[in-house]
Coordinates of C-alpha atoms and ligand atoms in Angstrom, one line a residue:
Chain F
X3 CA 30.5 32.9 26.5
X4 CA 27.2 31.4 27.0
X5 CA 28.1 27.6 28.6
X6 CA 24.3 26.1 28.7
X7 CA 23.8 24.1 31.3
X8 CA 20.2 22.9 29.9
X9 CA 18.3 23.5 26.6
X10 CA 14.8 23.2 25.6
X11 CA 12.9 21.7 22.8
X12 CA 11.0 24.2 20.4
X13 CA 8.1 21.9 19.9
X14 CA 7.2 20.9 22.9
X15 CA 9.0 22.6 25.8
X16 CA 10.6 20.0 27.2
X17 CA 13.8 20.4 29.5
X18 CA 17.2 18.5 28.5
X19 CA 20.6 18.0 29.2
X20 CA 22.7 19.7 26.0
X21 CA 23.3 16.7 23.2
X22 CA 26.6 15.3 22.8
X23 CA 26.2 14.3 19.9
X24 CA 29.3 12.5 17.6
X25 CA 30.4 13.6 14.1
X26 CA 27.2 13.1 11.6
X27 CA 24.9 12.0 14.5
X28 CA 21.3 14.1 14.6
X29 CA 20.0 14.9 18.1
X30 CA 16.6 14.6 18.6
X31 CA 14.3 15.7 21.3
X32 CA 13.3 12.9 23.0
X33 CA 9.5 13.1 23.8
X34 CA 8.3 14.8 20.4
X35 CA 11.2 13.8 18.2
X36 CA 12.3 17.3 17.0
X37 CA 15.2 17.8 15.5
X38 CA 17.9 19.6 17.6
X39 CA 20.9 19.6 15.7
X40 CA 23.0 17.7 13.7
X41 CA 26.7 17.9 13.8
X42 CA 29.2 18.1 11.1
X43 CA 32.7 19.3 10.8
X44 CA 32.5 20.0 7.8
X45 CA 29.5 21.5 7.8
X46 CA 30.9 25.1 7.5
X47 CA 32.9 24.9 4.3
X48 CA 30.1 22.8 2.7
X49 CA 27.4 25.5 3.3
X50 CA 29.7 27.9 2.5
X51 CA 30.6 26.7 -1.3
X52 CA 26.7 25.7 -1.8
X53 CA 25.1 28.8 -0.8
X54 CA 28.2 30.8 -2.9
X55 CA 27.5 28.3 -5.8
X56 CA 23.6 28.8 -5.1
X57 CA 24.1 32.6 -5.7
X58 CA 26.2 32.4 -8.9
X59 CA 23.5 30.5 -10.3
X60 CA 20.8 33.0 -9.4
X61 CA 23.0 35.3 -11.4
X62 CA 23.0 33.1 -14.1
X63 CA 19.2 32.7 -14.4
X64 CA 18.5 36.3 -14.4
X65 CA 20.8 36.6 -17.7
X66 CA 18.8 34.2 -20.0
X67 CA 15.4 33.0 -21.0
X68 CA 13.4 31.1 -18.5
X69 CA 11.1 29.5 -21.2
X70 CA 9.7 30.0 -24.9
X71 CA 6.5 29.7 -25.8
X72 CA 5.8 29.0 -29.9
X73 CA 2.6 29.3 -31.4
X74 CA 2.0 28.8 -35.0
X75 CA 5.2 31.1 -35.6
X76 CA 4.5 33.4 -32.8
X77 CA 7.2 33.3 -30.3
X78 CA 7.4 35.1 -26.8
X79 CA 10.0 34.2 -24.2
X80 CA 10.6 35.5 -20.6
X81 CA 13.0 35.6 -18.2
X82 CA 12.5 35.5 -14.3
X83 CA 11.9 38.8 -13.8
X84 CA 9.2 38.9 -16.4
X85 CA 7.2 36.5 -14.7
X86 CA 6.9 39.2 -11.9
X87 CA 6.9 42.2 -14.0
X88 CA 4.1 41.7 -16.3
X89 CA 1.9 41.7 -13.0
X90 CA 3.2 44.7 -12.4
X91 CA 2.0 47.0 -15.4
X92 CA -1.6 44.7 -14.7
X93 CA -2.1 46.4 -11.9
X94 CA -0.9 43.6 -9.6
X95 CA 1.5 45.6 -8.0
X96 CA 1.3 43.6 -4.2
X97 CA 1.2 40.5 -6.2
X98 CA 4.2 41.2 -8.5
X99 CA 5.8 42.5 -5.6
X100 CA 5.3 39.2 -3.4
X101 CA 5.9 36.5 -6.2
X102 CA 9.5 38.8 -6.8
X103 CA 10.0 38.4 -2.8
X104 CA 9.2 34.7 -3.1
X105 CA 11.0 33.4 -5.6
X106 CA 14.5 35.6 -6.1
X107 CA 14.7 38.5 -3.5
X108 CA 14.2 36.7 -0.2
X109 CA 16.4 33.1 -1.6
X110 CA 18.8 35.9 -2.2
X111 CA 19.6 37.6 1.1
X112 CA 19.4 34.4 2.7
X113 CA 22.1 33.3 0.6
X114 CA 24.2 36.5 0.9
X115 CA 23.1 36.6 4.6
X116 CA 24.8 33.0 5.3
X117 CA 27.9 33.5 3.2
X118 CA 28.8 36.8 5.1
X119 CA 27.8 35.4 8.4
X120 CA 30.3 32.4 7.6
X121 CA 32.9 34.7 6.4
X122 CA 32.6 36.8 9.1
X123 CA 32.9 33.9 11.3
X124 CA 36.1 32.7 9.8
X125 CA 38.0 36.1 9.3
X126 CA 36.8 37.7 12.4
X127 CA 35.6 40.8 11.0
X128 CA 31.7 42.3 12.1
X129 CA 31.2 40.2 15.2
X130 CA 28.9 42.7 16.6
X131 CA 26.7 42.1 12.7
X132 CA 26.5 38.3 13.7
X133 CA 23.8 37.8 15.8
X134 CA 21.3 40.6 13.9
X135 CA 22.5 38.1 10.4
X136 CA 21.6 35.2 12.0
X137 CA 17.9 36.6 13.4
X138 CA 17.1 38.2 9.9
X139 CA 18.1 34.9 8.2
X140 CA 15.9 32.4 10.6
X141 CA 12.6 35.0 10.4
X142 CA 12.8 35.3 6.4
X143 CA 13.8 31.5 6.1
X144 CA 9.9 30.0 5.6
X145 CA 8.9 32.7 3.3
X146 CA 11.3 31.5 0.6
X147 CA 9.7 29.3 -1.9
X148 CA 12.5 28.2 -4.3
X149 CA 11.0 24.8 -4.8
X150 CA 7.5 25.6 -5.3
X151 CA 8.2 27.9 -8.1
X152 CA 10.2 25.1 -9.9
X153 CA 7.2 23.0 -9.8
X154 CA 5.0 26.0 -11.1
X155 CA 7.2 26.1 -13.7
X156 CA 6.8 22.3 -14.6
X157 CA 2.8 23.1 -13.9
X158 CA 2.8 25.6 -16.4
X159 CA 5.0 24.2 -19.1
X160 CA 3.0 21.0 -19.2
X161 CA -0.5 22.8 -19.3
X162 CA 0.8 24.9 -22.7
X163 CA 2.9 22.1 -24.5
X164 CA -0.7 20.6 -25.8
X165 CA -1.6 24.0 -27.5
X166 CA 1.8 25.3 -28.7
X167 CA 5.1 24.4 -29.1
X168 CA 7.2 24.7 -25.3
X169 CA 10.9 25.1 -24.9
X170 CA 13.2 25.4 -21.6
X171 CA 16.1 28.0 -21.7
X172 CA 19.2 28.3 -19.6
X173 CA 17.6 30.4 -17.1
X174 CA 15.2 27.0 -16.0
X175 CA 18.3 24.6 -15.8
X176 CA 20.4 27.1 -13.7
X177 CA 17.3 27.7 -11.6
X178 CA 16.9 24.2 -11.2
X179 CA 20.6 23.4 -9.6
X180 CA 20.0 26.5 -8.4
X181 CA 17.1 25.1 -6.4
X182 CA 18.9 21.8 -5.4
X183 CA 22.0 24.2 -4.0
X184 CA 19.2 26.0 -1.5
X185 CA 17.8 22.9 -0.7
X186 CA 21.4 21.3 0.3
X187 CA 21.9 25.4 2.4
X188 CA 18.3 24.1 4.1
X189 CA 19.7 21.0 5.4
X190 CA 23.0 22.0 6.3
X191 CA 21.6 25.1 8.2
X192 CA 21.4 24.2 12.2
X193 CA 20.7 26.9 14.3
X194 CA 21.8 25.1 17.2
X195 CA 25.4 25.2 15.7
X196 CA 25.2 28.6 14.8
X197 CA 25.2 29.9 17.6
X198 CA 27.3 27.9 18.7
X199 CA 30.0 29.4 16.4
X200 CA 29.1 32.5 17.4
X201 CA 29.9 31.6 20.8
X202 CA 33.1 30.2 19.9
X203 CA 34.1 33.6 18.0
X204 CA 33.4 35.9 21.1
X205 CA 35.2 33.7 23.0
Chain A
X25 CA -3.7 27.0 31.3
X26 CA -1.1 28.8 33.5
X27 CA 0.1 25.7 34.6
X28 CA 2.8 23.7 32.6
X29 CA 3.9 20.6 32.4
X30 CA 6.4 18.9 34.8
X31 CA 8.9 18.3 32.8
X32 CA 8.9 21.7 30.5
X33 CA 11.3 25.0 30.6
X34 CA 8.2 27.3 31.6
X35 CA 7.7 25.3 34.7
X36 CA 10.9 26.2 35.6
X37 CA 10.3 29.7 35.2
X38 CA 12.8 29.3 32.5
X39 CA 12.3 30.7 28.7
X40 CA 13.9 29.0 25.6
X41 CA 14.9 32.1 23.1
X42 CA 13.1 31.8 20.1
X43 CA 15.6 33.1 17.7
X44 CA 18.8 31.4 19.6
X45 CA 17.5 28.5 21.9
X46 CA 19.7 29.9 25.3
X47 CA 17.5 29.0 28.0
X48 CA 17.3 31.9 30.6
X49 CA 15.3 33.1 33.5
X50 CA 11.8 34.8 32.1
X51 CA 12.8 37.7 34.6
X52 CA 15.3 38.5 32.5
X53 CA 13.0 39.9 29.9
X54 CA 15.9 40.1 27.1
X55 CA 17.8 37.0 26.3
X56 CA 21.7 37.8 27.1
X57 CA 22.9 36.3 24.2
X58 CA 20.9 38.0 21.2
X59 CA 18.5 40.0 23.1
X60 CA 15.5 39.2 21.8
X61 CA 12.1 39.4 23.6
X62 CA 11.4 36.2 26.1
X63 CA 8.4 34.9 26.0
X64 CA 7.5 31.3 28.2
X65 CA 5.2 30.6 25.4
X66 CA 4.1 33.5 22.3
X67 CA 2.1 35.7 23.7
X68 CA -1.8 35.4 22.2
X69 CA -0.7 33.2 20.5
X70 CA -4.4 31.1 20.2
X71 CA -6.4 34.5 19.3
X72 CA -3.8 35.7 16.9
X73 CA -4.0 32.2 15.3
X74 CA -7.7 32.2 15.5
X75 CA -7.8 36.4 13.9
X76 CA -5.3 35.4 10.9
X77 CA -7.0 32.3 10.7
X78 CA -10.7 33.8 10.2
X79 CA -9.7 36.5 8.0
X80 CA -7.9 34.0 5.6
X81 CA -11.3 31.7 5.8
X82 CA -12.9 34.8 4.7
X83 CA -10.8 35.7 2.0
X84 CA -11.0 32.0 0.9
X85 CA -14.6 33.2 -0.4
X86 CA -13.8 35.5 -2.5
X87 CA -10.4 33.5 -3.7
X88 CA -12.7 31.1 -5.0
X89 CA -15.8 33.5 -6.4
X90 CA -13.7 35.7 -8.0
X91 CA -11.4 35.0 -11.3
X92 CA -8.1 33.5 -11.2
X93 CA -7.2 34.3 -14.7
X94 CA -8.4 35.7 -17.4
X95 CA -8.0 34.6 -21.0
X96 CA -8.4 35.7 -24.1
X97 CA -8.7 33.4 -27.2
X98 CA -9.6 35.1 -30.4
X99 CA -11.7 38.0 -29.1
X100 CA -13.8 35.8 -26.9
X101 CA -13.1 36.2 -22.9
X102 CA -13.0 33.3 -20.3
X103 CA -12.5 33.5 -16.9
X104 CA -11.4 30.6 -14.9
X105 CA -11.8 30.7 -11.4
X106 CA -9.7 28.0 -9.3
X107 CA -12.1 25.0 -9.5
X108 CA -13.3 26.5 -13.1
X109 CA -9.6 26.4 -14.2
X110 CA -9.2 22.6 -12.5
X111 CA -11.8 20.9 -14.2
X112 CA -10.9 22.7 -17.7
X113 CA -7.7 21.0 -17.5
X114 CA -9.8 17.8 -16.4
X115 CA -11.5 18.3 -19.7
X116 CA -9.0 18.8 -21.7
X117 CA -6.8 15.6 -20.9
X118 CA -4.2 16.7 -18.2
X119 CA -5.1 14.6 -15.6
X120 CA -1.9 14.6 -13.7
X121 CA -1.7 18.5 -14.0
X122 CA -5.0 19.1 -12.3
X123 CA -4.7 16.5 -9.7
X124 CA -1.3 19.4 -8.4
X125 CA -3.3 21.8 -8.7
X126 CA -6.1 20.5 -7.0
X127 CA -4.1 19.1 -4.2
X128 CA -1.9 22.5 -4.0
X129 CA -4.7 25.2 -3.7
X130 CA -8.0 23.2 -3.0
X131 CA -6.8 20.7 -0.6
X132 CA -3.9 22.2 0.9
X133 CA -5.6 25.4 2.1
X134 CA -8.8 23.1 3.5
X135 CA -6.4 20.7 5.6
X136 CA -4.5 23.7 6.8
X137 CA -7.5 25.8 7.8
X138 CA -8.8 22.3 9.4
X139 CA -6.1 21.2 11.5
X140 CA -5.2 24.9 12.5
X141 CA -8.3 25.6 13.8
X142 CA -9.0 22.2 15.2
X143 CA -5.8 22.7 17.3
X144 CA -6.9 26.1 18.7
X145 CA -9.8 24.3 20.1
X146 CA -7.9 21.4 21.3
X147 CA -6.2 23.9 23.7
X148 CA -9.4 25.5 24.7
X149 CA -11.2 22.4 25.2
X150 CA -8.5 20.3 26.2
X151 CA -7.7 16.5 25.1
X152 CA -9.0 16.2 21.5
X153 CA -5.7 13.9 20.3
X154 CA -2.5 13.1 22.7
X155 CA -0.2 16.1 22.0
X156 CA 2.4 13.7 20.3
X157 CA -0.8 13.6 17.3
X158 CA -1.4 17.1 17.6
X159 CA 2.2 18.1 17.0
X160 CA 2.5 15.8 13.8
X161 CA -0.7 17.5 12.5
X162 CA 1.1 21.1 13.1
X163 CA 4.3 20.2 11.4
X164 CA 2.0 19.1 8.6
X165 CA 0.6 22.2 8.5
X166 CA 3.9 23.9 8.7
X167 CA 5.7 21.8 5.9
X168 CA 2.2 21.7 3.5
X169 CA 1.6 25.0 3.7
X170 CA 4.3 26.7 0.7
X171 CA 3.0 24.7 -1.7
X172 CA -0.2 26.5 -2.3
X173 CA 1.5 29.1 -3.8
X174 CA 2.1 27.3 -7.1
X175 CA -1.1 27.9 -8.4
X176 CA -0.4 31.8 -8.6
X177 CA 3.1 31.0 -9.7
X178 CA 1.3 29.9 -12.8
X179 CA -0.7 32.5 -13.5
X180 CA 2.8 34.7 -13.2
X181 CA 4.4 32.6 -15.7
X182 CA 1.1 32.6 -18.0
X183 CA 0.4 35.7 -17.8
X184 CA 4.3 36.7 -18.2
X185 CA 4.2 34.1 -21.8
X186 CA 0.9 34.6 -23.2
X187 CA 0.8 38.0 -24.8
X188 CA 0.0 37.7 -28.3
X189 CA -2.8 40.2 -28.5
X190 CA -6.4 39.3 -29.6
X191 CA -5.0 36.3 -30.9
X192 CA -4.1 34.6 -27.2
X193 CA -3.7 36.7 -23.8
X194 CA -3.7 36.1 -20.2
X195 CA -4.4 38.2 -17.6
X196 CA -4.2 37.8 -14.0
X197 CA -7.8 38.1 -12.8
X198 CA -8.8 39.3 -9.0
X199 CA -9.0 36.2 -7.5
X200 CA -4.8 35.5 -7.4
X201 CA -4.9 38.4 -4.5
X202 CA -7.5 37.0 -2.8
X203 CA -5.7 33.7 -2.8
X204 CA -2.2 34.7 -2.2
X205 CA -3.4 36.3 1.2
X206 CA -5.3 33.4 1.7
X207 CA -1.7 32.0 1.8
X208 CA 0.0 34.2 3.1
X209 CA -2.3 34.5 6.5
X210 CA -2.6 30.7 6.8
X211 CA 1.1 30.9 7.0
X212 CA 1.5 33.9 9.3
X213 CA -1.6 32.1 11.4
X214 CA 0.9 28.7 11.6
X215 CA 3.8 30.5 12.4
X216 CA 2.3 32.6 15.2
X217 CA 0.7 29.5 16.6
X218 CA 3.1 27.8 19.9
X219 CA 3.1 24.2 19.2
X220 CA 4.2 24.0 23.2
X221 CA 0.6 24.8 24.3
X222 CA -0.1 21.6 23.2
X223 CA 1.7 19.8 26.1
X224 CA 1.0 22.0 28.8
X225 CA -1.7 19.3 29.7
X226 CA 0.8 16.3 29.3
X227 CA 0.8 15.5 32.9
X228 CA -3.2 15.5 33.0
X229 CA -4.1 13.6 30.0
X230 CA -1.8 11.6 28.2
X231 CA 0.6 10.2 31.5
X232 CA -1.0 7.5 32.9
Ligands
ZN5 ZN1 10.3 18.1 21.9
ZN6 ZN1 18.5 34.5 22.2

């Protein structure tokens, strides 16, 4: 619908000629070396079974323990939303709030956000929800922080295995894949070829 | 700083979209495609930088003053502030463990707050670095800046797992709000900054 004749680089303005660019080839912008996109056929059914696999697994991790802490015989265990929650009744509401947002909410609706815009895509159906899916996905995109929680967890676990006795449930491992799913979405996400399909479905 | 470089969309009177990257005509105020707001380059985007980027310095006081966490070992009370907290684990043999830490919400927020600032004034006073070096520095910034939230992803998790009453309890202590806006505003500062004000004086410095 829209044929660009010319494109622009995010980073540093400058005016190009659209890529052609062949099956697994990255464009890049040629003065600041941004990336512009990178092509792959399959691209769509790839994204499409991690970020579905990605949100099974959240599911999984909110069903078991995220870690047990054993001290002399007393044990205490939480799950994912504890770590949030306890915050909570401490009168860290905003806090509770944001960690919740960071770590499981926001991964969340990206994830549900891609697999209906790909669905949506493929069958046809809510054209006219495409382009609002695709804006609420790319402005809550840098405020998801699936990785650095994983590496809080590894903080905090190896700070309390010298004073008591540390053990990782289900909930870490599924949080873990979990975490290398959204990382493959990241990658595999090009906004350049997103619209592009949307382009191709009005068409 | 109205004038652009040669080579660039906005010297064409052209505007990339920042949500879908159609290039169209600025007098077409709405982009056609997804109509979002077109902009040659973010509006105020150096004094909203510099605003979130003062207020977060400001915060970064008190994140530091005030108590990260709060623990309680047998009846006595400790509060641990960031650096307090970072050279306890020092102390007590984990090394490795404060080094993260350290580098996540000491250094991290110092480099950010550095090179953010440093390239608002670049623009001002133009021709610090050659905009290639300035861009690096800002997707530094951009791809650093996340990972200062682990420290308060801790405290959530400690303060979450450590409730056995007098015996050993952890509280979150003032300073994680403090800090988490100092994160969250460095970010919001990054993200409202326009990396492409950094080559608008191509032509003039760097092409010779
Ligand atoms: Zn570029
Ligand atoms: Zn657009």
């Amino acid at each position: 619908m829209f044929s660009e004749q010319v494109i622009a680089c995010h980073h540093c303005d400058l005016l190009m000629a659209p890529p052609h660019v062949k099956e697994g080839e990255c464009a890049l912008c040629p003065r600041c070396k941004h990336k512009i996109t990178r092509l792959h056929h399959s691209n769509i059914n790839q994204l499409l079974s991690y970020a579905v696999t990605g949100l099974i697994l959240l599911f999984v991790t909110t069903q078991f323990n995220l870690m047990t802490f054993n001290l002399g015989g007393n044990v205490s265990q939480i799950d994912l939303w504890q770590s949030a929650i306890n915050m909570y009744f401490d009168d860290y509401k905003i806090l509770a709030v944001l960690v919740l947002f960071f770590i499981f909410i926001l991964p969340a609706l990206i994830l549900i956000l891609i697999v209906a815009f790909i669905l949506s895509i493929k069958t046809g159906i809510g054209c006219w929800a495409q382009t609002s899916m695709l804006r609420l996905t790319f402005v809550m995109m840098p405020w998801a922080m699936v990785e650095v929680f994983l590496v809080g967890i590894l903080v905090s676990l190896v700070k309390l295995v010298t004073i008591a006795q540390m053990d990782l449930g289900w909930s870490f491992w599924a949080y873990a894949v979990f975490c290398f799913c959204y990382a493959k979405v990241l990658t595999l996400v090009d906004r350049y070829q997103f619209w592009h399909w949307i382009d191709e479905a009005h068409r | 700083m109205n004038d652009y470089c040669r080579q660039s969309a906005a010297s064409q009177q052209l505007a990339n979209c920042s949500s879908c990257s159609l290039v169209s005509p600025i007098e077409l105020e709405k982009c056609p495609r997804c109509q979002t707001q077109l902009h040659l380059r973010k509006p105020l985007n150096l004094q909203l930088t510099m605003a979130y980027l003062i207020t977060a310095l400001l915060l970064y006081i008190p994140a530091n003053l005030w108590p990260m966490m709060v623990t309680e070992k047998l009846g006595q009370v400790e509060y641990n502030t960031i650096v307090g907290g970072i050279i306890v684990l020092w102390q007590e043999g984990s090394e490795p463990i404060a080094i993260v830490v350290f580098i996540a919400s000491v250094l991290v927020p110092i480099i950010k707050f550095i090179i953010l600032f440093m390239l608002c004034f670049s623009v001002y006073f133009s021709g610090l670095l050659c905009p290639a070096k300035r861009l690096k520095l800002y997707r530094l910034t951009e791809l650093i800046g996340r990972w200062s939230m682990v420290d308060i992803f801790v405290v959530a998790i400690l303060v979450a797992l450590i409730q056995l009453d007098h015996l050993l309890n952890v509280q979150p202590g003032s300073g994680t709000i403090a800090f988490a806006g100092v994160v969250v505003l460095t970010m919001i500062a990054a993200k409202s900054f326009d990396p492409r004000v950094l080559w608008d004086d191509f032509d003039r410095k760097c092409d010779r």
